[in-house]
Coordinates of C-alpha atoms in Angstrom, one line a residue:
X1 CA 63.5 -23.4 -28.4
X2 CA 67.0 -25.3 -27.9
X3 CA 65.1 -28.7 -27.6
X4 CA 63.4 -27.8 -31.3
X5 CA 66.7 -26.6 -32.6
X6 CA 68.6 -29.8 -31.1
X7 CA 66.2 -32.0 -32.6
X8 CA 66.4 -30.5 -35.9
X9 CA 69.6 -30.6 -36.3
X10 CA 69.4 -34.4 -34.7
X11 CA 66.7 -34.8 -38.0
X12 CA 69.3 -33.5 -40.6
X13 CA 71.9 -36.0 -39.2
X14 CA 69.5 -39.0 -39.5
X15 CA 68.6 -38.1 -43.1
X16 CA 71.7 -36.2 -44.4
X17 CA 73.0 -38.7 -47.2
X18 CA 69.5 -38.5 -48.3
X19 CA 69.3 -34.8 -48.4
X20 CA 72.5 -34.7 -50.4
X21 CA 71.2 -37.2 -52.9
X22 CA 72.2 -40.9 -52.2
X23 CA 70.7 -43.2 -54.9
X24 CA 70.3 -46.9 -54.3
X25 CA 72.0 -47.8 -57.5
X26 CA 74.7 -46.0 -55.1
X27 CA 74.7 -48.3 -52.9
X28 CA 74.0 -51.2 -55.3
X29 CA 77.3 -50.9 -57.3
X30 CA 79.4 -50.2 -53.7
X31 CA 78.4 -53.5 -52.5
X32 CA 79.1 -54.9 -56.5
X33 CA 82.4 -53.3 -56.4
X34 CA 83.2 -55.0 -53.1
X35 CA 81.9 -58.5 -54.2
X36 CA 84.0 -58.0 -57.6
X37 CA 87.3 -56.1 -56.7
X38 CA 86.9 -54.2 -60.1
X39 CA 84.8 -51.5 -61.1
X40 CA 84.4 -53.1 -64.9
X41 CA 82.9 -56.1 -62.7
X42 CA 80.9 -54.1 -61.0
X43 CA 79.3 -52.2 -63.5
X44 CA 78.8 -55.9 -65.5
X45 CA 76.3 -56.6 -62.5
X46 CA 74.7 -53.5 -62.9
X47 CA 74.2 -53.8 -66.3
X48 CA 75.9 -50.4 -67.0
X49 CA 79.4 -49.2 -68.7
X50 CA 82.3 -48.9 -66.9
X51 CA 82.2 -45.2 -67.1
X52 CA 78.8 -44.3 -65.4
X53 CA 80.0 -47.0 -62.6
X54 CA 82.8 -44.9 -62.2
X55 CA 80.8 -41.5 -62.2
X56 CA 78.5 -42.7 -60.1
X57 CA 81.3 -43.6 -57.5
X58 CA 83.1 -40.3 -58.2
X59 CA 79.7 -38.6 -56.6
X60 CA 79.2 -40.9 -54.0
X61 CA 82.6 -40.1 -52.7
X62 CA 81.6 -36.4 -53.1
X63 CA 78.7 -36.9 -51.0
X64 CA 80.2 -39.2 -48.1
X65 CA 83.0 -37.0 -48.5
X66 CA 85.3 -39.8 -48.4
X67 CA 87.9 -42.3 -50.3
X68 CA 85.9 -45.3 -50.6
X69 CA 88.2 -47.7 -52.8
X70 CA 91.7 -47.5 -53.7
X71 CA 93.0 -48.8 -57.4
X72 CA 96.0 -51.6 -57.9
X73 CA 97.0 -53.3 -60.7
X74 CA 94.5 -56.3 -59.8
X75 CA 91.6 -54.0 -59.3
X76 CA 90.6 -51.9 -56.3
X77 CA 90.1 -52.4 -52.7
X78 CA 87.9 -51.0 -50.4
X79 CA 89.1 -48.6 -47.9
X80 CA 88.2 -48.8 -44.3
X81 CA 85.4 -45.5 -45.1
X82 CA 84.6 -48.1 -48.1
X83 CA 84.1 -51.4 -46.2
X84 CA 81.8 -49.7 -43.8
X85 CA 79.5 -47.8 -46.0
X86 CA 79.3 -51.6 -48.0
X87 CA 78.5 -53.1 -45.3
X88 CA 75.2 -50.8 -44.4
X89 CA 74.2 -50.7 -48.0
X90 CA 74.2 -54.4 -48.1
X91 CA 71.9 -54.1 -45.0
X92 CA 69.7 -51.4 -46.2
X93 CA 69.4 -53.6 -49.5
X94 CA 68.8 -56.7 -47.5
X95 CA 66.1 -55.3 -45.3
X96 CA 64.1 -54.0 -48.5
X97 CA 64.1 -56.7 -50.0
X98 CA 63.0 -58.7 -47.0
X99 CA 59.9 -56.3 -46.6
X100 CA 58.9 -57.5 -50.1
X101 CA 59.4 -61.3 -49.0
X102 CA 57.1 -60.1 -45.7
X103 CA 54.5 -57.9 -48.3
X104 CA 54.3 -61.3 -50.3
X105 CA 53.7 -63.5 -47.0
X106 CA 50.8 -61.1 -45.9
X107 CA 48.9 -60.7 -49.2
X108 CA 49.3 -64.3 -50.9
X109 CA 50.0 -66.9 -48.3
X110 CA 53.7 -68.2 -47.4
X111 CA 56.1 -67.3 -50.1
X112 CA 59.5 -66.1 -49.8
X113 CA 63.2 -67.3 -50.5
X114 CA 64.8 -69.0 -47.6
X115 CA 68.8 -69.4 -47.8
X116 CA 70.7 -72.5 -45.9
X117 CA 74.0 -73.0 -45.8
X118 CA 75.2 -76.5 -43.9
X119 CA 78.2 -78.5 -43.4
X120 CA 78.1 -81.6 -45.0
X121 CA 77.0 -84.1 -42.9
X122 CA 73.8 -82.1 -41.6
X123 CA 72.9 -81.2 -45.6
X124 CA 72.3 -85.3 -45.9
X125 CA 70.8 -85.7 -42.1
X126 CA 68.8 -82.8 -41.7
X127 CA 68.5 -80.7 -44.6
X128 CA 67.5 -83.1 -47.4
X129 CA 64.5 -84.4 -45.2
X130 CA 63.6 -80.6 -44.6
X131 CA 63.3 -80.2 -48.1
X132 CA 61.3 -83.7 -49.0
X133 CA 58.9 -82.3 -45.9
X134 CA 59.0 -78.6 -46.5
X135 CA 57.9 -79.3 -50.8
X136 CA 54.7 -80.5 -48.9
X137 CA 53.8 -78.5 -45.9
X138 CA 54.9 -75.1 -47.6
X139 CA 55.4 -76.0 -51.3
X140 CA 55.4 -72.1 -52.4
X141 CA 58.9 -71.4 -50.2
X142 CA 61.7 -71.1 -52.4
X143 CA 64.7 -72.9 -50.8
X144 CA 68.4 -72.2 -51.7
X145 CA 70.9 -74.5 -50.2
X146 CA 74.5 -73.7 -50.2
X147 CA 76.9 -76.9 -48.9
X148 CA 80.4 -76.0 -47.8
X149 CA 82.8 -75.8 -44.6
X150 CA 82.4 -73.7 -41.9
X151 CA 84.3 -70.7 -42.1
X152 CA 83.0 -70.2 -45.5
X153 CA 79.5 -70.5 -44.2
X154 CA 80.1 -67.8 -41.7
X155 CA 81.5 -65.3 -44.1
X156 CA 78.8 -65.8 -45.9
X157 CA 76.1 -65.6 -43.1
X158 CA 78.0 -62.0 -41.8
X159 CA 77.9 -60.7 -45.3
X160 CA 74.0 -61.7 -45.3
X161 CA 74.3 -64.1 -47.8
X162 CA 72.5 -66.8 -45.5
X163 CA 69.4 -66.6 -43.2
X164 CA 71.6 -69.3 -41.2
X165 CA 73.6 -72.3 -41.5
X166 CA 74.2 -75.3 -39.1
X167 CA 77.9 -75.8 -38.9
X168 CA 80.1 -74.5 -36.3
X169 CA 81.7 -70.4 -35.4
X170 CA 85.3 -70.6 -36.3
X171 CA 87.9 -68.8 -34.3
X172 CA 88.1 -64.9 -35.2
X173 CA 84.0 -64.6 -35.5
X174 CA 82.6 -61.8 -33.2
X175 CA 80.1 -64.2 -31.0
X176 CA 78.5 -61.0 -30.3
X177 CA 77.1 -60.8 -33.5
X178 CA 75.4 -64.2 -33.6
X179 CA 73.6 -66.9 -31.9
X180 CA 74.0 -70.3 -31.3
X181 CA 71.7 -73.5 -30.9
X182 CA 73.5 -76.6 -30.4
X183 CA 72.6 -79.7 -31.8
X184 CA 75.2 -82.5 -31.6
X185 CA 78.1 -84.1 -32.6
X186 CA 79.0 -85.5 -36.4
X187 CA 80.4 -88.7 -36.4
X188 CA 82.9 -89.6 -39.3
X189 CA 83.2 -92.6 -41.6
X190 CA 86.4 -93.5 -44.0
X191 CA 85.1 -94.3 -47.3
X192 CA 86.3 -96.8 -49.9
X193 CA 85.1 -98.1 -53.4
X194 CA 83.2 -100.9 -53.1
X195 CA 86.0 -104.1 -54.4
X196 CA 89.0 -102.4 -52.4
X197 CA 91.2 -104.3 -51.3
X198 CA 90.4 -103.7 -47.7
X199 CA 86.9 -104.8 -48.2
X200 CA 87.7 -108.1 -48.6
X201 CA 89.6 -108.5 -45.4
X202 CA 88.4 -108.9 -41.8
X203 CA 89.3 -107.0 -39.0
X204 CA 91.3 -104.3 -40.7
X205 CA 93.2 -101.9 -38.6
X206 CA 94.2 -98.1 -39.2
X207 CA 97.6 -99.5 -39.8
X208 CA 96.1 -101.5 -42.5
X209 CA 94.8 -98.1 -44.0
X210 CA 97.9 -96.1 -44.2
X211 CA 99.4 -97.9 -46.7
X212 CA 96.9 -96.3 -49.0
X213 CA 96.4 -92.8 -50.4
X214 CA 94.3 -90.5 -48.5
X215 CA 91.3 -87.5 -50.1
X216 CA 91.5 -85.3 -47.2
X217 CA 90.3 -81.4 -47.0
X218 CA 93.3 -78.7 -47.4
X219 CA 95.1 -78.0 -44.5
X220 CA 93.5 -76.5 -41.6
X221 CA 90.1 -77.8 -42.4
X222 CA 88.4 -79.3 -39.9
X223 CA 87.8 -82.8 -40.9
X224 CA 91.1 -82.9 -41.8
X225 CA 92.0 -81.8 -38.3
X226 CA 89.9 -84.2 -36.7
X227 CA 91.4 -87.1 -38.7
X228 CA 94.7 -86.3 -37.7
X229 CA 93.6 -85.6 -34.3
X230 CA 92.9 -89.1 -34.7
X231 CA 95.6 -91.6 -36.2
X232 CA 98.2 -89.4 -33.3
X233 CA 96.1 -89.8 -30.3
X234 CA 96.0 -94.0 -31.8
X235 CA 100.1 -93.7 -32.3
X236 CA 99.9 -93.4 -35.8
X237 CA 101.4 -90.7 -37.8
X238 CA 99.8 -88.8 -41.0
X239 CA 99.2 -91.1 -44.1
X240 CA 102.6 -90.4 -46.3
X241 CA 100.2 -89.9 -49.3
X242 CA 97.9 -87.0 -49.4
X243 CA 95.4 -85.1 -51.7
X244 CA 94.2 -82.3 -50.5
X245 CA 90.6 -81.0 -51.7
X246 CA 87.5 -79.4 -50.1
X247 CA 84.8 -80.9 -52.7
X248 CA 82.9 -83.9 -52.1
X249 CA 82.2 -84.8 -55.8
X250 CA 86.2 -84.7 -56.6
X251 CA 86.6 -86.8 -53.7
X252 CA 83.8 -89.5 -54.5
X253 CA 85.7 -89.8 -58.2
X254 CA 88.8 -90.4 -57.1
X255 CA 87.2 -92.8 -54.4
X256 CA 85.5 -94.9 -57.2
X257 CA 88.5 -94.9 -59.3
X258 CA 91.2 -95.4 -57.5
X259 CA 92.1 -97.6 -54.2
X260 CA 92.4 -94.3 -52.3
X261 CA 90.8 -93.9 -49.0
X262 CA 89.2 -90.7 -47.7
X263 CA 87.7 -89.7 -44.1
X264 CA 83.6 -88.0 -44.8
X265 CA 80.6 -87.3 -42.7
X266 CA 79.1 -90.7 -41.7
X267 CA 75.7 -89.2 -43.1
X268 CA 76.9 -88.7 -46.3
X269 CA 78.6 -92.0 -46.1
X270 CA 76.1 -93.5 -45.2
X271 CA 73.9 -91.9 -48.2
X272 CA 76.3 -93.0 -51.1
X273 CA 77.0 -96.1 -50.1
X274 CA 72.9 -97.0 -50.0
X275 CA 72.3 -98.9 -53.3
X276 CA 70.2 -96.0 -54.4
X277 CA 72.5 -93.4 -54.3
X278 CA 74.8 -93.3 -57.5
X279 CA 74.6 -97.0 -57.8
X280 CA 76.0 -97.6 -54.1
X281 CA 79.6 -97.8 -55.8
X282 CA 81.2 -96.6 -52.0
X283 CA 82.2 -98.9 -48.9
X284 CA 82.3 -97.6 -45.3
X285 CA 85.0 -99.5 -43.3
X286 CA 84.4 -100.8 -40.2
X287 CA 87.2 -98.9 -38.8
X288 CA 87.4 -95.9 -36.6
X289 CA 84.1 -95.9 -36.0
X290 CA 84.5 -93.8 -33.1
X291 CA 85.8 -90.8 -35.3
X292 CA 83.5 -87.6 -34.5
X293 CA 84.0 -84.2 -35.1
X294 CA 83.1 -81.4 -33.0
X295 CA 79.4 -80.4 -32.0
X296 CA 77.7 -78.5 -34.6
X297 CA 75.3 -75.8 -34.0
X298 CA 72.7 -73.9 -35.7
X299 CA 74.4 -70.6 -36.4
X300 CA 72.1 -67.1 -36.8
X301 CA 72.6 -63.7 -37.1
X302 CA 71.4 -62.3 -33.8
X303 CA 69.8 -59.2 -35.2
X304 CA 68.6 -60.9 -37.9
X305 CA 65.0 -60.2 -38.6
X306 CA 63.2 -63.8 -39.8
X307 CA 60.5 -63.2 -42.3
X308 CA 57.4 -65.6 -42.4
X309 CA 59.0 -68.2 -44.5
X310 CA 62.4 -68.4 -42.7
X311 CA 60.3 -68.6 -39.6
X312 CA 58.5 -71.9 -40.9
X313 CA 61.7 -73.6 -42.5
X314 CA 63.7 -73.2 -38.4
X315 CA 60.5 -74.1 -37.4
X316 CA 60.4 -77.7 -39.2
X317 CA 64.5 -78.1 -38.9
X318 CA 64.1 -77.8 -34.9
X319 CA 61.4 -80.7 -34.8
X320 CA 63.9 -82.5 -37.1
X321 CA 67.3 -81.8 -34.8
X322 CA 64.8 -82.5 -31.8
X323 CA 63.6 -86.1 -33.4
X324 CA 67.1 -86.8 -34.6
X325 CA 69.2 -85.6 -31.5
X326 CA 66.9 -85.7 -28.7
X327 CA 66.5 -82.8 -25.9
X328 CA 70.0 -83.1 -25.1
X329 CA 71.6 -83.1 -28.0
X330 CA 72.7 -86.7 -27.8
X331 CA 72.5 -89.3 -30.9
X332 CA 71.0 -92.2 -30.9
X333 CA 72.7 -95.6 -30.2
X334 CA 75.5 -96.4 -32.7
X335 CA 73.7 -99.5 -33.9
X336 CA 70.9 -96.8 -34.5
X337 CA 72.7 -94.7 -35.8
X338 CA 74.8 -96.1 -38.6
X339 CA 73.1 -98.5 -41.3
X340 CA 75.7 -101.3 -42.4
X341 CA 77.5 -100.6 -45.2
X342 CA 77.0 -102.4 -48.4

């Protein structure tokens, strides 16, 4: 009798939000509200007035019998009761709609939206040939691709924006909550416009460099980090002139504009300076050739449940990180690795 009334009770616990009448458009406009920061934002996603959002939120407080947002004058913020209950929502809402992606795989073949996220110098080594190979092995998977540093790439993957990314775990990142697979180390190239100055000399030197103005990411960034790391550990200081940006298309501009010189993944380098790419208008120097970043990794979620398609799309990427970077994670040969620079 006390093990039926125990698990009773244990079954009105499991279900109790449910009993009490959670709605997924509940849980929709939480996770809304926590993306946006203002509940006319939120309602604007879910296509309904301000005043239902807010009615809606009034009960779902109610229910959960808790404060879930607090207002300021820039919007609202989530309270700690808030931030958790997002956080499962966006799970719940994740899961369901993964169990359509899986429905789809079993009833019509491979289909299914895969989300990457990559630093850039793997987007232009690994990724693009994953998606020349993957529009032919599995042309019905939908790919979406999102390029930026690191420790907006793991944001992103703990929110469950991304199935994965290949970048590295930044410090502050609960390592419980993910898994790694090295790959290798990303070597860096400083890029000029093709007619610098400095391309028409021989043997330049990093000295020779600094005279220049630098594109570099904003402080803190990594390759910014690693640059710096650089020049001191060579007995040179910081270049005096610096301008600070995180996006690659600004930084090509000013590249092919100006006289300005600026420190980029030596796959991408090695991608826009190719005469097919934009015209070829960029220069690798043959300086500081030995510039590399640290090891990147691919980065999942370690209860993270892969669906048919993601499963194909890590499948091809790991031949491609095995082909590219051996067993051990080494690269190939410099002479191998880096194409000279038109």
């Amino acid at each position: 009798m006390d093990v039926a009334s125990g698990a009773a009770r244990g079954h009105l616990l499991r279900d109790e939000l449910l009993r009490r009448g959670l709605r997924l458009p509940q849980l929709r406009l939480l996770v809304a509200l926590q993306d946006t920061g203002q509940v006319s934002g939120a309602a604007a996603q879910m296509s309904m007035t301000q005043p239902a959002a807010s009615r809606l939120l009034s009960e779902l407080e109610r229910m959960v019998d808790a404060r879930l947002y607090d207002r300021h004058a820039r919007g609202v913020t989530l309270t700690p009761a808030g931030e958790t209950l997002a956080a499962r929502a966006r799970e719940i809402l994740y899961r369901l709609d993964q169990v359509q992606t899986e429905i789809a795989a079993l009833t019509s073949g491979v289909h299914g939206l895969v989300r990457i996220g990559s630093v850039t110098g793997p987007a232009v080594d690994l990724i693009l040939p994953l998606i020349r190979d993957l529009r032919i092995a599995y042309p019905e998977i939908e790919l979406s691709v999102h390029v930026d540093t690191s420790d907006k790439l793991g944001e992103a993957l703990l929110s469950r924006d991304l199935d994965f990314y290949i970048g590295r775990v930044m410090e502050g990142v609960d390592r419980r909550a993910i898994r790694l697979e090295p790959i290798g180390p990303e070597p860096v190239s400083l890029i000029v416009r093709n007619g610098h100055p400095l391309t028409r000399r021989e043997d330049i030197t990093l000295a020779d460099c600094l005279h220049y103005d630098w594109i570099m990411q904003e402080e803190g960034g990594l390759l910014r980090r690693t640059a710096r790391d650089y020049l001191l550990s060579h007995g040179y200081e910081q270049p005096k002139r610096i301008l600070s940006t995180s996006s690659t298309l600004l930084t090509l501009a000013i590249i092919s504009e100006t006289n300005a010189i600026a420190p980029i993944a030596t796959a991408a380098s090695n991608f826009y300076a190719s005469p097919s790419a934009f015209g070829g208008g960029i220069h690798r120097l043959k300086v500081a050739q030995d510039m590399v970043v640290d090891p990147y990794s691919l980065v999942l979620l370690r209860d993270h449940e892969a669906s048919p398609a993601m499963l194909r799309v890590l499948d091809l990427l790991r031949q491609k990180i095995r082909r590219r970077y051996g067993e051990d994670g080494t690269l190939p040969a410099t002479g191998d690795l880096i194409a000279p620079a038109t």
